[in-house]
Amino acid sequence: MRSATVQTRMPMRLGPQPGEVIDRHRPFTFTWNGERYPAFAGDTIISALAASGERVFSRSFKYHRPRGLLTASFLDPGCVVQVNDEPNVRGSHRRVEPGMIVSAQNAWPSLRFDAKSVNRFLGRFLPPGFYYKTFIKPQRLWPAYEKVLQRFAAGGRTFPDSPHGYYDKRYAHPDIVVAGGGPAGMAAAVAAAEAGARVILVEEEYELGGHLRWGSEDELGALRELRDEVARTPGIEVLTNSVVNGRYDGNWVAILQRNLPHVEERLIKARAKVLVVAPGLIERPYVFRGNDLPGVILSTAARRLINLFAVKPGERAVVLTANADGDAAVADLERAGVEVARVEDARRGGDIIGARGRNGVRMVECGDGSRVECDLLVTATGWTAPTSLLNMAGDRPVYNPTAARFFPSRPSDDVLATGGISGDGSLDELLAHARATGQEAARRALKVGSALRAGVPRRVDVEEPPDMPPIEIPELPVVEHPELFQGRTDGIVDFSEDISSKDIVAAAKEGYDSVELMKRYTTATMGPTQGKLETVNAVAILARATGKTIEETGTTVWRPPYAPITLGALAGRNFEPVRYSPMQPWHERHGANPMVAGAWIRPEHYGDPESEARNVRENVGLIDVTPLGKLDLRGPDVPKLLNLLYVNQWNTLEVGKVRYGVMCAEDGVVLDDGVTGRLGPEHYLMTTTTSGAATVWEWIESWLQTEHPDWQVHVTPVTDAYASINIAGPKSRELLLRVAGDVDLSPEAFPYMNVRTGTVAGVEGCFMWRIGFTGELSYEVHVPAAYGLYVWEKLMDRGADLGVKPFGIQAQRILRLEKGHLIVGQDTDGLTGAYSAGLSWAIKLYKEDFIGKPELSWQSECDNSFQLVGLQPHDGSVVPPEASQIVEGENEIAGRITSSCMSPTLGRSICLGFVAPHLAEPGTSVTVLLPNGERTTARVMEYLAHFDPKGERQRG
Amino acid sequence: MAERAPIARSPISPAPPVTVEYGWEISARRTSADLRIMDCTPLVKILVRASIDGGVARALEVPFGRAACDERGVLVVGSGPGEWLLLAPPGAGTETVRRVEEVRDREIVSILDVTHGRALVRISGEEAVDLLAKVCGIDFSDEVTPDGTAFRSSVAKLTTDVVRDDQDGVRSYLLHCERSFGQYLFDSLHDAGDEFGIEIEGFAGSKALSQPG
Amino acid sequence: MILIPCPWCGPRNVSEFRYADEAKVRPDPNATTPERWRTYLYMRDNPAGWTTEKWFHRAGCRRYFTLERDTVSNAVRAAEASREV
Amino acid sequence: MSIFTNRDGSRDGHHKPAGYSAFDLFRRGLLGTQWPRAWRSHDLKPSYDVVIVGGGVHGLATAYYLAANHGITDVAVLEKGYIGGGASGRNTAIIRSNYLTPEGTRFYDRSVKLYETLAADLNFNVMFSQRGHLTLAHSDSALRTSRWRAEVNKLQGVDSEVIGPEEIKKLVPYLDTSEHARYPILGALYHPPGGIIRHDAVVWGYARGADAHGAHIHQNTEVLGIEVANGRVRGVRTNRGDVAAPVVVNCTAGWSSLISEMAGVKLPITTFPLQAAVTEPVRPFLEAVIVSGTLHVYVSQTDRGELVFGASVDPFPSYSMRGSLEFTEGLAGHVLELMPSLAKLRVLRQWAGLCDMTPDFAPIMGITPVEGFYVDVGWGTYGFKAGPVSGETMAQLIATGKTPPLIAAFDLARFAEGRLVGEKGAASVGH
């Protein structure tokens, strides 16, 4: 092992700078590629490394060329690093922290010697899309080739045991979101807040100020003033190190907040009444031979390094400048003690032909052919307008050849733009534009806000805002800028994807000649910077290759998110509601195995489902059936409703009686089933399946509200209001007798399929149903939920000598299968009609109307679909797994097993299943293909019920 | 052995110390934190369904979207179109039902005691706004949802009724949902309030509902 | 996240609602033909532009109502209670 | 008499494209010679034997097989934007054949077989990576459906089996297979031949192949109307002029209702956006394709290292492809349910495509009441998987006038006749 060495000096660190963001009183160290490096608080990872003289931070994706810093901003394509277990950290943005462990990502075996860099000599054989043209034959070798390709996948590492971390989200309802905290964003926010709007001001970097931060004394003064204004204007919430990540329909604005004290990342979802887009401009790289060498940097990068981080970007520089920012960079470099060996002024025909060097620039070939030795090449060749938020709002940016950049075209009512994206001009002109934009945004936002409030019915206190005339926003001048995209040589266009200008031309010549096809074929703009640095150059090069103008060529569509966002922040707390029955504490104490049933957590079993089932047949068992859907129905028209919903007849149900019902959808497919009891003259209680509870309720409301609004019925879900306990088994009456207060439980007074209201274990207002899913004598007791646990415990206590035991879902499934009761959704599927589910006995086609009637009446005339039947394997020890197929002849599917189990009661396997109509005759032998490939035979039974088909036990 | 009276339990497990009062097992915890969460499930909850403009609606006086305390200390919530939720101190159920029965005219009226069907939580403190902004998409500012506002929306992805019911000039919200989700709702709110120093306060009838006056 | 103007609750996030199909008329079940019934069951206008549809305010007032929506821009207008109960 | 003028006749349009191979790459790299166009551009002729509306994988494959299998080369593919710019370029490129119904399984199995040899057939590497496909089951009903699919698949000769959590963990160590998960993984349907492919490459490969056989590919050519007279299709109107054709094939997705309506054919289709997202690249760690129906999510990792995610269609119909935040939020939550250690992985881009959903989640293929007007539509979320077999069968139908048995179940008439296909059972999300 190599021992860690400590760098103590920071040779490239300059003396104090007026606008620096580092805190020289807080030095510390961190680790880069296994070695310790010094840093100051406020440094980014890359600024700290640059201060120590490091220049290579990654290897490029395809050719594994050394890469250094280019933009010194979030976008910096060569500065993506691994921090601890976090991949793809933007090293030029992320602040370094004491003890941070940082490593380079795309290098093997090491950053200094990268074995894959041989690819750079193979470049000519690896044109864009080369993989489409090779590895075709022999086909069997493709998987091996694929493995090799995968090894080139760029990016950091993930770990299967990384902790999830804490992320959350919040909603916001500002009047205005301002995207961008540069001078224009700040001025717009202040103006809007002064006009009475609530504003969220979002800045991607750690402080407000934008380009003023690395500017002149005057600019720093203006910055201080603007920051003061923001601070003292009420109604502005400032979010730094945050980014407006997307604008969606309804001006739903996603804001990502990073590195909060208690949350790693937070997503803010803002319903902005107006979005003001003020992101400034992104400096565009220049395309020429060697433009990706470490030491080739943008003018803004040089100025950021010097002014914000007090880092000297090099010793001897050549500068290519086409604008005032380039000129300012020259001044900054000189002030920082960098020898400026040559200034190539593109406005006067200056140019760069190429840069040379191995792990960094050593020499630059200038426009006139002369060669200058240097270790730094700074370019200032123009700007890209980050129009993506406008684009997401439907705007199509338009290219302006005068300014050599794209501009927003069609402003919408709820999105405005200001700052550099809208035009050029002096700081004063920009600020005036921004202020007017802020005022206009406020005017519109207040109007929208009041309309939203007025949209809430029965609100009395909405004040109409005075109708103000629109604020006139002055036009910003457009300053002429040379169109500089590619010089006389080929170079890298997409630094993340390692795509050169040659690649784009080659793609165009092959027919991939529209922007989208070129993008997809070469993958240019598809990498981590998502086109923010490279799109305009790519479009310009494509335009030239196809003989079109940039306007004709157009640009790609920008898609959200604006900046990459963690899955953690997008997920937030990951709300997944869960439901528990009142008896859950008891289940947990008694070893219930939890089963997820939709939102409910239910006891699957308590250790031994078969003995639980046997105990029901022999003694008495309790099952918690609280999740069963329950709907309270009241009103004189309930019978009409029931007749509509169910396929069977409901006119004649007497008070105290219960009936089983089946619901179908309009296409005749079985939707749900359950029992409904009549509790009083105009009062019914309907039960549904657990999974169908919500659907059925919404379904009923739909019929009532839209088809029969004149019916006098109230439907109220009461699933949770009652704890439901099914007491099942031959001794259930005896057990219930011990706790029931005022209800006559004798078979004569309280027969099968009846319901009574009374007191159980001292709890009033309980419903007792004599029904049975298990086929045993059983009572389903609905207890006011808060007393559920109390009553359950009482029953367990009082029934101890009767052998009472709990049983779970699994035992219940065994019992119901023995009894041949179907489960909708298991023994039926999305296309099972009521006839094929063996429910013909229930369907009353003579009723005037019910849901699904037409389809069912046609089905009754001709139904050749599979039929649900009881099945018993001839070999009773074989349990065909559910979904085993029933086959005929040459593997023709003739049915399937829908339910199966080993019956503890019968001591043999039993099934329900679908069979083709010609196999449905009782006594038919069918062939069942088991999942293990073996075959077995089974007999079609007379009844669905395998046990007590006449139902004597439950009626007892 | 004499039968003890049945014990009612909230779906939200009570924070220790635990005691039994009003026939309910409740937490006896007290706190002086600025932001507090209280399980108010023991309150009586009566759901009334009637026509929007019938006798019951006139007698209850509160339209959908608003909530107000009547002279007997019952909080009447206009919880839906033609739907009201009446919140009353424990034990006041029968009386509350009787009073609605009295005012019904010939229309169809459903009166359901959903005391057992709902979980009810109160959050009090000025930072309740910030807490709720983490779990609910509704604008909780005074202009949009002033004191006495009632609405149903999604809270932590759960359909929840929210009532702004300030107490002594301090911001306070009642939230109720289907009972089985109670623990989930409580935990979600508690988690969201963690960064603001939320603390649990045990149920006290006097604090659960504002006093008439 | 578009806003749906619920006639009862006011504008709310669409995530509170369930889309409940194009607004359409149910044929008389006793006088229909298979063709007409299955047109009702399966055929849809599916226009690119303004359409009238049924929505349910699931996490709010639990009312069904009709709404006009532009399926291209997702703009909505003129929600009215489908029928007052 | 054949309506196809060019059938087995002149080979005017036919040309041999430049071969693709490692040797050619080397040769051209060495000599520095430019590769020729992968497909050519042509003037729009006033008439074609067959006009195919939609330049996605379905349309281009149909053109290719019309020529390659049936000698019908006087074919125009009309694309309103650029080829593969619709659903073909917006799907998540998952290929599988583990469907629930025998007809579905047989149909998609043919597609997988065609995909397996497609690179060689087209001399274009479509990068079909058969890395295995896992459909996770989080409930016993999902497990039952998995077994149902496995059994039906096996009976059609398709490799599918149900495996347990331990085997799943071995295949994908990042999955949380613990019992404490909110939605515990109880098992999975494992389908080894399933995998992912370079979707664009399939489009380009078919375009190059169709072009080589003489078909004309017209980009930026939008169909504005369809001429029908006496119950017969006569041609189409486009933004570049009218084109007469005795056969018009609707191979669009997203706009299939609108195109069919131009011919007066109403479809049982509702159009929904389907969204997808991709993360920044990370080192390869995920081999298999993972699908969870309960959590409405599917995940795969590309050769470039990006994770590609998809979900079920949006909750309401729309022709908008702007995408929503709700989608990425829900998606991220569900991905982290499955693989909690990926919380720090970042989403780079989201996008949307349009899906034409049918009532039974099965496509609509074949003849329509308008003679000569064919449809190959209603693909829901399954269209890309079916590209090759759809092209092959549609070409066969057009050339022979007989509906191939493989697509007989997918006819338009089934809706009026109440014969829906049973794929609905397993189709809540099924990538």
Short mmCIF file of N, CA and C in Angstrom, two decimals, chain B residues 72-150:
data_model
loop_
_atom_site.label_atom_id
_atom_site.label_comp_id
_atom_site.label_asym_id
_atom_site.label_seq_id
_atom_site.Cartn_x
_atom_site.Cartn_y
_atom_site.Cartn_z
N ARG B 72 -72.86 25.33 21.58
CA ARG B 72 -72.66 24.24 22.55
C ARG B 72 -71.24 23.67 22.48
N GLY B 73 -70.40 24.28 21.67
CA GLY B 73 -69.02 23.78 21.59
C GLY B 73 -68.84 22.67 20.57
N VAL B 74 -69.83 22.50 19.70
CA VAL B 74 -69.69 21.50 18.64
C VAL B 74 -69.11 22.20 17.42
N LEU B 75 -68.04 21.61 16.88
CA LEU B 75 -67.45 22.19 15.68
C LEU B 75 -68.18 21.60 14.48
N VAL B 76 -68.87 22.46 13.75
CA VAL B 76 -69.62 22.02 12.58
C VAL B 76 -68.78 22.28 11.34
N VAL B 77 -68.48 21.21 10.63
CA VAL B 77 -67.60 21.32 9.47
C VAL B 77 -68.41 21.03 8.21
N GLY B 78 -68.41 21.95 7.28
CA GLY B 78 -69.02 21.69 5.98
C GLY B 78 -68.04 20.90 5.14
N SER B 79 -68.13 19.56 5.26
CA SER B 79 -67.04 18.71 4.77
C SER B 79 -67.23 18.27 3.33
N GLY B 80 -68.39 18.49 2.77
CA GLY B 80 -68.61 18.11 1.37
C GLY B 80 -69.90 18.72 0.92
N PRO B 81 -70.19 18.64 -0.37
CA PRO B 81 -71.48 19.14 -0.83
C PRO B 81 -72.60 18.28 -0.23
N GLY B 82 -73.43 18.88 0.60
CA GLY B 82 -74.48 18.12 1.28
C GLY B 82 -73.94 17.17 2.32
N GLU B 83 -72.84 17.54 2.90
CA GLU B 83 -72.20 16.64 3.87
C GLU B 83 -71.56 17.48 4.98
N TRP B 84 -71.83 17.11 6.21
CA TRP B 84 -71.28 17.84 7.34
C TRP B 84 -70.63 16.85 8.30
N LEU B 85 -69.61 17.31 8.98
CA LEU B 85 -69.03 16.51 10.05
C LEU B 85 -69.11 17.33 11.32
N LEU B 86 -69.72 16.76 12.33
CA LEU B 86 -69.87 17.46 13.60
C LEU B 86 -68.89 16.86 14.59
N LEU B 87 -68.05 17.70 15.18
CA LEU B 87 -67.07 17.22 16.15
C LEU B 87 -67.49 17.73 17.52
N ALA B 88 -67.60 16.80 18.46
CA ALA B 88 -68.10 17.16 19.79
C ALA B 88 -67.26 16.46 20.84
N PRO B 89 -67.30 16.94 22.07
CA PRO B 89 -66.51 16.31 23.13
C PRO B 89 -66.95 14.85 23.34
N PRO B 90 -66.06 14.01 23.87
CA PRO B 90 -66.41 12.61 24.10
C PRO B 90 -67.69 12.52 24.92
N GLY B 91 -68.55 11.61 24.54
CA GLY B 91 -69.78 11.40 25.30
C GLY B 91 -70.95 12.22 24.79
N ALA B 92 -70.68 13.16 23.91
CA ALA B 92 -71.76 14.04 23.47
C ALA B 92 -72.45 13.54 22.21
N GLY B 93 -72.23 12.29 21.85
CA GLY B 93 -72.74 11.75 20.60
C GLY B 93 -74.25 11.77 20.48
N THR B 94 -74.92 11.17 21.43
CA THR B 94 -76.37 11.02 21.37
C THR B 94 -77.05 12.38 21.28
N GLU B 95 -76.56 13.29 22.08
CA GLU B 95 -77.13 14.63 22.12
C GLU B 95 -76.97 15.30 20.75
N THR B 96 -75.79 15.14 20.17
CA THR B 96 -75.53 15.77 18.88
C THR B 96 -76.43 15.18 17.81
N VAL B 97 -76.57 13.87 17.79
CA VAL B 97 -77.43 13.22 16.82
C VAL B 97 -78.86 13.71 16.98
N ARG B 98 -79.30 13.80 18.25
CA ARG B 98 -80.67 14.21 18.52
C ARG B 98 -80.97 15.60 17.96
N ARG B 99 -79.99 16.47 18.10
CA ARG B 99 -80.22 17.84 17.64
C ARG B 99 -80.37 17.91 16.13
N VAL B 100 -79.60 17.06 15.42
CA VAL B 100 -79.76 17.06 13.96
C VAL B 100 -81.11 16.44 13.59
N GLU B 101 -81.45 15.36 14.30
CA GLU B 101 -82.75 14.71 14.05
C GLU B 101 -83.88 15.72 14.12
N GLU B 102 -83.75 16.62 15.08
CA GLU B 102 -84.83 17.59 15.32
C GLU B 102 -85.04 18.52 14.12
N VAL B 103 -83.98 18.86 13.45
CA VAL B 103 -84.12 19.88 12.41
C VAL B 103 -84.40 19.30 11.04
N ARG B 104 -84.40 17.97 10.91
CA ARG B 104 -84.61 17.41 9.58
C ARG B 104 -86.06 17.66 9.16
N ASP B 105 -86.27 17.98 7.90
CA ASP B 105 -87.65 18.07 7.42
C ASP B 105 -87.94 16.84 6.57
N ARG B 106 -88.60 16.96 5.48
CA ARG B 106 -89.05 15.78 4.75
C ARG B 106 -87.97 15.18 3.86
N GLU B 107 -86.88 15.89 3.73
CA GLU B 107 -85.81 15.39 2.86
C GLU B 107 -85.18 14.12 3.45
N ILE B 108 -84.41 13.43 2.62
CA ILE B 108 -83.69 12.26 3.12
C ILE B 108 -82.41 12.73 3.81
N VAL B 109 -82.25 12.31 5.04
CA VAL B 109 -81.11 12.71 5.85
C VAL B 109 -80.45 11.46 6.41
N SER B 110 -79.14 11.36 6.28
CA SER B 110 -78.42 10.25 6.90
C SER B 110 -77.55 10.81 8.01
N ILE B 111 -77.69 10.23 9.18
CA ILE B 111 -76.86 10.65 10.30
C ILE B 111 -76.08 9.43 10.75
N LEU B 112 -74.77 9.48 10.61
CA LEU B 112 -73.94 8.33 10.98
C LEU B 112 -72.93 8.76 12.03
N ASP B 113 -72.84 7.97 13.07
CA ASP B 113 -71.78 8.21 14.05
C ASP B 113 -70.51 7.56 13.51
N VAL B 114 -69.57 8.39 13.07
CA VAL B 114 -68.33 7.84 12.53
C VAL B 114 -67.16 8.03 13.50
N THR B 115 -67.50 8.19 14.78
CA THR B 115 -66.46 8.32 15.80
C THR B 115 -65.41 7.22 15.65
N HIS B 116 -65.91 6.02 15.33
CA HIS B 116 -65.00 4.88 15.22
C HIS B 116 -64.40 4.74 13.83
N GLY B 117 -64.94 5.47 12.91
CA GLY B 117 -64.53 5.30 11.52
C GLY B 117 -63.42 6.24 11.09
N ARG B 118 -63.11 7.20 11.95
CA ARG B 118 -62.12 8.19 11.55
C ARG B 118 -61.03 8.34 12.59
N ALA B 119 -59.86 8.68 12.11
CA ALA B 119 -58.79 9.10 13.01
C ALA B 119 -58.69 10.61 12.89
N LEU B 120 -58.42 11.27 13.99
CA LEU B 120 -58.44 12.73 14.03
C LEU B 120 -57.18 13.23 14.73
N VAL B 121 -56.51 14.15 14.08
CA VAL B 121 -55.24 14.66 14.62
C VAL B 121 -55.28 16.18 14.59
N ARG B 122 -54.74 16.80 15.63
CA ARG B 122 -54.64 18.26 15.62
C ARG B 122 -53.18 18.67 15.65
N ILE B 123 -52.86 19.63 14.79
CA ILE B 123 -51.51 20.19 14.79
C ILE B 123 -51.62 21.66 15.12
N SER B 124 -50.88 22.11 16.12
CA SER B 124 -50.97 23.49 16.56
C SER B 124 -49.59 24.12 16.57
N GLY B 125 -49.55 25.38 16.22
CA GLY B 125 -48.29 26.12 16.22
C GLY B 125 -48.15 26.85 14.90
N GLU B 126 -47.43 27.97 14.94
CA GLU B 126 -47.31 28.77 13.72
C GLU B 126 -46.61 27.99 12.62
N GLU B 127 -45.68 27.12 12.98
CA GLU B 127 -44.94 26.39 11.95
C GLU B 127 -45.74 25.24 11.34
N ALA B 128 -46.98 25.09 11.79
CA ALA B 128 -47.84 24.08 11.17
C ALA B 128 -47.94 24.31 9.67
N VAL B 129 -47.87 25.57 9.25
CA VAL B 129 -47.92 25.88 7.82
C VAL B 129 -46.77 25.21 7.09
N ASP B 130 -45.57 25.36 7.66
CA ASP B 130 -44.40 24.79 7.00
C ASP B 130 -44.46 23.26 7.01
N LEU B 131 -44.97 22.73 8.09
CA LEU B 131 -45.13 21.28 8.17
C LEU B 131 -46.09 20.80 7.08
N LEU B 132 -47.24 21.44 7.02
CA LEU B 132 -48.25 20.97 6.07
C LEU B 132 -47.81 21.18 4.62
N ALA B 133 -46.98 22.21 4.39
CA ALA B 133 -46.49 22.44 3.03
C ALA B 133 -45.64 21.27 2.55
N LYS B 134 -45.17 20.45 3.48
CA LYS B 134 -44.36 19.30 3.08
C LYS B 134 -45.21 18.10 2.69
N VAL B 135 -46.48 18.13 3.05
CA VAL B 135 -47.30 16.94 2.81
C VAL B 135 -48.58 17.21 2.03
N CYS B 136 -48.88 18.49 1.77
CA CYS B 136 -50.16 18.78 1.14
C CYS B 136 -50.01 19.91 0.13
N GLY B 137 -50.64 19.77 -1.01
CA GLY B 137 -50.49 20.72 -2.10
C GLY B 137 -51.37 21.95 -2.02
N ILE B 138 -52.12 22.07 -0.95
CA ILE B 138 -53.01 23.23 -0.81
C ILE B 138 -52.20 24.43 -0.28
N ASP B 139 -52.58 25.62 -0.72
CA ASP B 139 -51.94 26.84 -0.25
C ASP B 139 -52.49 27.18 1.15
N PHE B 140 -51.62 27.13 2.15
CA PHE B 140 -52.08 27.35 3.52
C PHE B 140 -51.94 28.81 3.97
N SER B 141 -51.74 29.70 3.02
CA SER B 141 -51.62 31.10 3.42
C SER B 141 -52.99 31.65 3.84
N ASP B 142 -52.96 32.74 4.60
CA ASP B 142 -54.20 33.31 5.14
C ASP B 142 -55.16 33.76 4.03
N GLU B 143 -54.60 34.22 2.92
CA GLU B 143 -55.49 34.70 1.86
C GLU B 143 -56.32 33.56 1.29
N VAL B 144 -55.71 32.39 1.20
CA VAL B 144 -56.39 31.28 0.54
C VAL B 144 -57.16 30.41 1.54
N THR B 145 -56.55 30.13 2.65
CA THR B 145 -57.20 29.26 3.64
C THR B 145 -57.17 29.90 5.02
N PRO B 146 -58.04 30.89 5.23
CA PRO B 146 -58.09 31.55 6.54
C PRO B 146 -58.69 30.64 7.61
N ASP B 147 -58.64 31.09 8.83
CA ASP B 147 -59.26 30.35 9.93
C ASP B 147 -60.71 30.05 9.57
N GLY B 148 -61.14 28.83 9.88
CA GLY B 148 -62.51 28.46 9.56
C GLY B 148 -62.67 27.86 8.17
N THR B 149 -61.55 27.55 7.53
CA THR B 149 -61.62 26.91 6.21
C THR B 149 -61.65 25.40 6.40
N ALA B 150 -62.45 24.73 5.61
CA ALA B 150 -62.49 23.27 5.65
C ALA B 150 -62.38 22.75 4.22
#
